[in-house]
Coordinates of C-alpha atoms and ligand atoms in Angstrom, one line a residue:
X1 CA 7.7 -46.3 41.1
X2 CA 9.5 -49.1 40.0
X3 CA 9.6 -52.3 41.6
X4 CA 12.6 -55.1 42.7
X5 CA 10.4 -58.4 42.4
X6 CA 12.9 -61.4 43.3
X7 CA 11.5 -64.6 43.9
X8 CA 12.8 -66.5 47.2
X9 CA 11.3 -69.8 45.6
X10 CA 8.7 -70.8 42.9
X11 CA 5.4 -69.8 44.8
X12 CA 6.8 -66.6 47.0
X13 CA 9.3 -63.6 46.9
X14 CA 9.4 -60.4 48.2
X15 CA 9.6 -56.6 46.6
X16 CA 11.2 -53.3 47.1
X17 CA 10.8 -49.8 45.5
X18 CA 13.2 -48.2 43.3
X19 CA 12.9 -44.4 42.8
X20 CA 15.8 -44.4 40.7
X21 CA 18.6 -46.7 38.6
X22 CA 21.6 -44.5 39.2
X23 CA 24.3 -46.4 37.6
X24 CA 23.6 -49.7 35.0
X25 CA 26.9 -51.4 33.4
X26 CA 27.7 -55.0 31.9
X27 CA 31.0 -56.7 33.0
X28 CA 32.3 -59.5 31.1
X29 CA 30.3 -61.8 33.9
X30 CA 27.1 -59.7 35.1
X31 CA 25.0 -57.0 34.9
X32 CA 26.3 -54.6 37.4
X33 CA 23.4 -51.6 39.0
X34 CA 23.4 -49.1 41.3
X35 CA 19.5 -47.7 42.8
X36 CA 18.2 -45.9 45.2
X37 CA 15.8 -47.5 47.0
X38 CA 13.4 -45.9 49.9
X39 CA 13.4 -48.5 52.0
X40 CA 17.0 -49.6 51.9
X41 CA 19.0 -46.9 50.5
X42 CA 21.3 -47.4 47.7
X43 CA 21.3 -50.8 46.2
X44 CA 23.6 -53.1 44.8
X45 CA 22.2 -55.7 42.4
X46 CA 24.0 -58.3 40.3
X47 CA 22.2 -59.7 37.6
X48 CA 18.9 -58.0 38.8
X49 CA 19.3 -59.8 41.8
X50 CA 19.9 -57.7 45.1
X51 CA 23.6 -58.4 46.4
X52 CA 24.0 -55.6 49.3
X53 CA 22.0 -52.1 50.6
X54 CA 23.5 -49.6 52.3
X55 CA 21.1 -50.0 55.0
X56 CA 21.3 -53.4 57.1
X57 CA 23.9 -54.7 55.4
X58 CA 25.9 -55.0 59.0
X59 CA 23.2 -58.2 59.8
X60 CA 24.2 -59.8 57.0
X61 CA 28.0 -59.4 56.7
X62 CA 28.5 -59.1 60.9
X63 CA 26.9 -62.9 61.4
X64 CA 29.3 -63.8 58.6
X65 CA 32.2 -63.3 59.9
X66 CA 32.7 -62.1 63.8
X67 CA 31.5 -65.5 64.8
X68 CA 34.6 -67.4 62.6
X69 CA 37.0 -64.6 64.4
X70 CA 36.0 -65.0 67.4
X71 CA 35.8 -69.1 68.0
X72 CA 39.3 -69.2 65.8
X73 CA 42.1 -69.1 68.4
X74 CA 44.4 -66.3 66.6
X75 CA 42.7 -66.1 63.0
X76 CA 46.0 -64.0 61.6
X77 CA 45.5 -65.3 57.7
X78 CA 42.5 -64.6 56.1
X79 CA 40.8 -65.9 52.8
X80 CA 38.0 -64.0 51.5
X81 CA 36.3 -66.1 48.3
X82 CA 34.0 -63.5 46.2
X83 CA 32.5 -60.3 48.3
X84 CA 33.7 -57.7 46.0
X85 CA 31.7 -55.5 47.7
X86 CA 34.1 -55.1 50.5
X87 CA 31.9 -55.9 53.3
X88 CA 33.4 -59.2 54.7
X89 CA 37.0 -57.3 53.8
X90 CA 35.9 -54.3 56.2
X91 CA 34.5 -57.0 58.6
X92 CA 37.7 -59.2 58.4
X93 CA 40.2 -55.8 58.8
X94 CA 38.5 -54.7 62.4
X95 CA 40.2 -57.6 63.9
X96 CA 43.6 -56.8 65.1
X97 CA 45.1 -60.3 65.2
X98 CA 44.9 -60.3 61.2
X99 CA 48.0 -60.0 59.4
X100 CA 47.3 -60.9 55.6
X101 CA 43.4 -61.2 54.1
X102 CA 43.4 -62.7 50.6
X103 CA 40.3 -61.6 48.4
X104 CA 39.4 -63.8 45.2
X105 CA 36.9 -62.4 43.3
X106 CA 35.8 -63.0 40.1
X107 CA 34.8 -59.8 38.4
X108 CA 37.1 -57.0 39.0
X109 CA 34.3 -54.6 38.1
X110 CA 32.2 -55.1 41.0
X111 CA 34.8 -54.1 43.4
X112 CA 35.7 -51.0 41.2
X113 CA 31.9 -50.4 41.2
X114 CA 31.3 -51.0 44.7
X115 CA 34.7 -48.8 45.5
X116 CA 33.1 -45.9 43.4
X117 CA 29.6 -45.9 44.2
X118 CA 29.1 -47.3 47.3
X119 CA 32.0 -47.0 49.5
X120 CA 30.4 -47.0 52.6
X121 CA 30.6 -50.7 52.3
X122 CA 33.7 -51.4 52.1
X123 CA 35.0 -48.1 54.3
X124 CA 38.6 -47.9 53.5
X125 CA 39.3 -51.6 53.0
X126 CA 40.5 -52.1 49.8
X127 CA 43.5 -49.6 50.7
X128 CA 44.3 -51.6 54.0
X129 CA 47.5 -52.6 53.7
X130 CA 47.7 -56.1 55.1
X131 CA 44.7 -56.8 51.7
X132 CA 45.6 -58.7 48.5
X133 CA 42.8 -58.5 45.8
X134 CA 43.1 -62.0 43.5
X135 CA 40.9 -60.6 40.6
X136 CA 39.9 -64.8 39.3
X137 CA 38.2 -68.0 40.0
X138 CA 37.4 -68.5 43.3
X139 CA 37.9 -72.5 43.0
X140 CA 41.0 -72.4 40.8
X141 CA 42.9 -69.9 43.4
X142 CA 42.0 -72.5 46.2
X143 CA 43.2 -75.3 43.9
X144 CA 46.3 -73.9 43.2
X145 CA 47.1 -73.2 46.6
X146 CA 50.1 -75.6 47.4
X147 CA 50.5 -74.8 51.4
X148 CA 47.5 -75.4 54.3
X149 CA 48.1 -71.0 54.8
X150 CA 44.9 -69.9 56.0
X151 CA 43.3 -69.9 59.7
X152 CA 40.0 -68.7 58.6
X153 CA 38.3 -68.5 54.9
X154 CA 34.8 -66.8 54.3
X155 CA 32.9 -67.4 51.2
X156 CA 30.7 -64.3 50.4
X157 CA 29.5 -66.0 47.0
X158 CA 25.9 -65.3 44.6
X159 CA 23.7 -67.9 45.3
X160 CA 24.4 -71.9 43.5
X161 CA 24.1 -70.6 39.6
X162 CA 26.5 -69.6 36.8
X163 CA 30.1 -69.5 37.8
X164 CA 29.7 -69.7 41.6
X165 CA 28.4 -73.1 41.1
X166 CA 30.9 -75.1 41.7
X167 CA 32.1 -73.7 44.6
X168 CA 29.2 -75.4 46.8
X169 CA 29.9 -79.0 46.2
X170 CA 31.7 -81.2 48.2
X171 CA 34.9 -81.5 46.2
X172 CA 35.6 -77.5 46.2
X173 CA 34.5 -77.9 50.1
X174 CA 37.3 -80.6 50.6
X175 CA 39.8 -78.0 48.8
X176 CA 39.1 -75.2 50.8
X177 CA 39.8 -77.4 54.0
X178 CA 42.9 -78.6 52.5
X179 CA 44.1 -74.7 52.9
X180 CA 42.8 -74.3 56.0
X181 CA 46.2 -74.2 58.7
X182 CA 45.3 -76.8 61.1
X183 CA 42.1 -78.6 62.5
X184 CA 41.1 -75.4 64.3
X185 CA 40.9 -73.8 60.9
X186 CA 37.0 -72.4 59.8
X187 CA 35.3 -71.9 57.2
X188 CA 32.0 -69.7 57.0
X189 CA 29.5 -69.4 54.0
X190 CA 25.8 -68.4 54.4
X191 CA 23.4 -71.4 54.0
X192 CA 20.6 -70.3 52.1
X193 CA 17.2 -69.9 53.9
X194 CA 16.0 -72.3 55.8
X195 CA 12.0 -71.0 55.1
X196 CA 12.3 -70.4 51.6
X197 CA 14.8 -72.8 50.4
X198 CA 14.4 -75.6 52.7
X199 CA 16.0 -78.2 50.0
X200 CA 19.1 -75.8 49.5
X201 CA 19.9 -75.4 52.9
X202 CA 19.9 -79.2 53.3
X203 CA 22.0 -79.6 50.8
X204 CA 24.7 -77.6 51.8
X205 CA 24.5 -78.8 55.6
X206 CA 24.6 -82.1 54.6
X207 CA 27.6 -81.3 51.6
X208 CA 29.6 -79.7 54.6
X209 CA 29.2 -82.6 56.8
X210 CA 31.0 -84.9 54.1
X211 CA 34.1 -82.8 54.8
X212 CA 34.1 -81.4 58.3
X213 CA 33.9 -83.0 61.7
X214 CA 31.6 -79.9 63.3
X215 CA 29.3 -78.1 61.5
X216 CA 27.6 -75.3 63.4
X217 CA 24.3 -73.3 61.7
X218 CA 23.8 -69.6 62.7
X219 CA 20.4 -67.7 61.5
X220 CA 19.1 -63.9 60.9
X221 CA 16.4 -62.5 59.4
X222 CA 18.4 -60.2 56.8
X223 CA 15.9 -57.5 55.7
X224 CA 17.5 -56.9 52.2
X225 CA 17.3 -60.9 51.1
X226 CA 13.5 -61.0 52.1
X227 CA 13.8 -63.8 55.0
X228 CA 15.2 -65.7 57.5
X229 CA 18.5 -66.2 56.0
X230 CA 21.7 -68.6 57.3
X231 CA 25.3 -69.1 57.7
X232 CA 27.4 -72.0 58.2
X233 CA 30.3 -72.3 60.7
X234 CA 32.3 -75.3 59.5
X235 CA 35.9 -76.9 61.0
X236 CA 37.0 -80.1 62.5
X237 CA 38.0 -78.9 66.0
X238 CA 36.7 -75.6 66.6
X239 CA 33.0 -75.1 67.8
X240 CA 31.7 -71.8 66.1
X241 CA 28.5 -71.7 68.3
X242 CA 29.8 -72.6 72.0
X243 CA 30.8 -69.3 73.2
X244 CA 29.5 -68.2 76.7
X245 CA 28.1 -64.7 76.6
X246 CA 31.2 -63.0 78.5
X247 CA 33.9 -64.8 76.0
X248 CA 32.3 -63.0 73.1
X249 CA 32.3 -59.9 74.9
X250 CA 35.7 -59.9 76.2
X251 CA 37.2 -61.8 73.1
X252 CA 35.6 -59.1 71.0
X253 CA 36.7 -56.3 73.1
X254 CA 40.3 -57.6 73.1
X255 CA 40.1 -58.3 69.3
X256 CA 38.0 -56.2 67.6
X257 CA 39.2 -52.3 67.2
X258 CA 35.6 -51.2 66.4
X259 CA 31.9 -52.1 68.0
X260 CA 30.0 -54.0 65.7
X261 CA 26.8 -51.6 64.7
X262 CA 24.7 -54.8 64.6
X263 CA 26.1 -57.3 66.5
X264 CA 26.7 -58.0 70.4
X265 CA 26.9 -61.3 72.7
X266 CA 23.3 -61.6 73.1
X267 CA 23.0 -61.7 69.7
X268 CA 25.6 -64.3 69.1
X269 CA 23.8 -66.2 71.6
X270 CA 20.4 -65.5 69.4
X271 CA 22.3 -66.1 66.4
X272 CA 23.0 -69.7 66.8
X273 CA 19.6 -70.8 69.1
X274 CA 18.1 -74.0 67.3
X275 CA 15.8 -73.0 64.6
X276 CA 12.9 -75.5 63.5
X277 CA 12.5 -74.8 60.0
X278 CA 16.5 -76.2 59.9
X279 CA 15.9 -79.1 61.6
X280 CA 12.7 -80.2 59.5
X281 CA 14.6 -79.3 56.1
X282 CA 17.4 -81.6 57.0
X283 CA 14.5 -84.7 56.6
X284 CA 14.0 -83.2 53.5
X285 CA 13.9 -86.4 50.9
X286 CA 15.3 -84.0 47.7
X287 CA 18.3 -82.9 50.1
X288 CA 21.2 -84.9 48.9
X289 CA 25.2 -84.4 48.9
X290 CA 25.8 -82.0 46.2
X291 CA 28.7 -83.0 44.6
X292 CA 30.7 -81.7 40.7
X293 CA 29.3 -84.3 39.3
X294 CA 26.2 -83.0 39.7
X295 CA 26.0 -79.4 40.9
X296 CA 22.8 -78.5 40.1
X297 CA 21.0 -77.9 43.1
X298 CA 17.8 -79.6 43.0
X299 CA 15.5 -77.0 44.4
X300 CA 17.7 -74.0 41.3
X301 CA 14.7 -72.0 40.3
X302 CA 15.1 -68.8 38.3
X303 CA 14.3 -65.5 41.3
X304 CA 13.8 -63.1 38.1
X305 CA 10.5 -65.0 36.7
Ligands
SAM401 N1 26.3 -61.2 50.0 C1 25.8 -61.5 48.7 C2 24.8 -62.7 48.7 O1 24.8 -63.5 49.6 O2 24.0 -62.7 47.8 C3 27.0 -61.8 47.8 C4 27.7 -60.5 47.5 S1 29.2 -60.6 46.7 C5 29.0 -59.1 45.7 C6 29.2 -62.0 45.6 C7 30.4 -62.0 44.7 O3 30.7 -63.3 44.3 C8 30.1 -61.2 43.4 O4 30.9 -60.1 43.4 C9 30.6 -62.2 42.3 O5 31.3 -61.6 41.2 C10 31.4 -63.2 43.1 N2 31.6 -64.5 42.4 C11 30.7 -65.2 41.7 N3 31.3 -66.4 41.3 C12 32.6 -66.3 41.7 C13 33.7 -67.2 41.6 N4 33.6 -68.4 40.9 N5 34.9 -66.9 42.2 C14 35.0 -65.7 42.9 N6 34.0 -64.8 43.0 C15 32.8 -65.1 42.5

């Protein structure tokens, strides 16, 4: 059987079976597949590099984003930077105080891909009608943005390589607060891993920091990426992790229209609990601000070699 072999640094990675490519194309930015994996299900890679599987997905996109609904007082305007997948969309539409969710994505054929072949994902959101799909440059749409229009923005971006580059660096970060509608505003990411990247989670803590006042660190081990992965809560006023138990359940009964399949207070609660590993890669001495001038991370490694 063939093999997935991704590398989560230089000395380590992880592997999955393949039993079959179904579907292989080339968009004017990536190398787009579809496989069917036994121990995740279908598979959607980018690049060879494993994006989202049917199977656990929810742990991944869930932590993204309930946590940023839930903390913002009445997140109604949503912006969505990359996920063409759909599954921050879907995540995003379940929350009845929404009203408009903005989704900039780069390559139009990965949501027409993901649409086709694995719609399970993004279950009905791209024909929501409170959705706009922005088929472009992440970082320009935010630049041109002239109004402060958005309550909550997610970033569902490839990892720190190619065109997503520049949208971890401090400059982009200050743009994206710029649109954010008030101090309450939030913005969420994931963080790299902790465990296997310990210099690239530093790095965007301590690039976050430059720009917000409170920046809040969430972690989940997220079967498909191999590891103990991370997301970033970030805003000047609103405190992503300081929920008591019975908020998030009421807040997410009153909110939410469906029950998360992952995701419940106690896990919000195991979600944000102090992790170690985080804490030693912040005294990291290669962890540094990362900013356009130089946004090469200083950890980049190639996961296909
Ligand atoms: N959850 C995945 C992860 O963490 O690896 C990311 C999934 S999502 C499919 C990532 C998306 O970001 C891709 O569809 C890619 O085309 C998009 N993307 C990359 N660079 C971008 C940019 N500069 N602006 C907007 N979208 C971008």
């Amino acid at each position: 059987m063939k093999k997935i072999i991704e590398r989560l640094n230089p000395h380590c990675g992880f592997f999955y079976d393949i039993s079959k490519v179904l579907v292989r194309t080339r968009s004017a930015w990536q190398t787009i597949e579809l496989a069917e994996s036994p121990e995740f299900g279908k598979v959607l890679l980018l690049d060879g590099i494993t994006q989202v599987t049917q199977k656990g997905e929810e742990r991944y996109h869930e932590s993204l984003v309930i946590p940023a609904m839930l903390s913002h007082p009445a997140p109604a305007n949503v912006l969505i930077v990359g996920g063409g997948d759909g599954g921050v969309l879907r995540e995003v539409l379940r929350f009845r105080t929404v009203r408009k969710a903005v989704m900039v994505e780069l390559d139009e054929a990965v949501v027409s891909f993901s649409k086709q072949y694995m719609p399970q994902i993004s279950d009905g959101a791209f024909d929501d009608p409170r959705v706009e799909i922005v088929i472009g440059d992440g970082r320009a749409y935010v630049e041109q943005c002239s109004e402060a229009s958005f309550d909550v923005v997610l970033m569902d971006m490839t990892d720190p390589f190619g065109p997503s580059e520049k949208l971890y660096t401090k400059e982009f970060f200050a743009q994206v607060k710029r649109v954010l509608r008030g101090a309450e505003g939030v913005f969420a990411m994931h963080g790299e891993s902790p465990i296997a990247r310990p210099v690239a989670y530093a790095c965007i803590e301590k690039t976050l920091r430059e720009v917000f006042l409170c920046v809040k660190s969430a972690f989940a081990f997220v079967p498909m990426y191999g590891t103990l992965w991370s997301f970033k809560f970030a805003s000047d006023t609103c405190d992503c992790g300081s929920l008591c138990e019975d908020d998030v359940t009421s807040l997410l009964s009153a909110r939410s229209s469906k029950t998360p399949k992952y995701w419940n207070a106690q896990i919000y609660k195991a979600l944000f609990a102090v992790e170690p590993a985080a804490i030693e890669a912040l005294s990291h001495p290669e962890a540094r601000i990362i900013e356009d001038r130089n946004p090469c991370f200083p950890d980049a490694f190639d996961p296909k070699r």
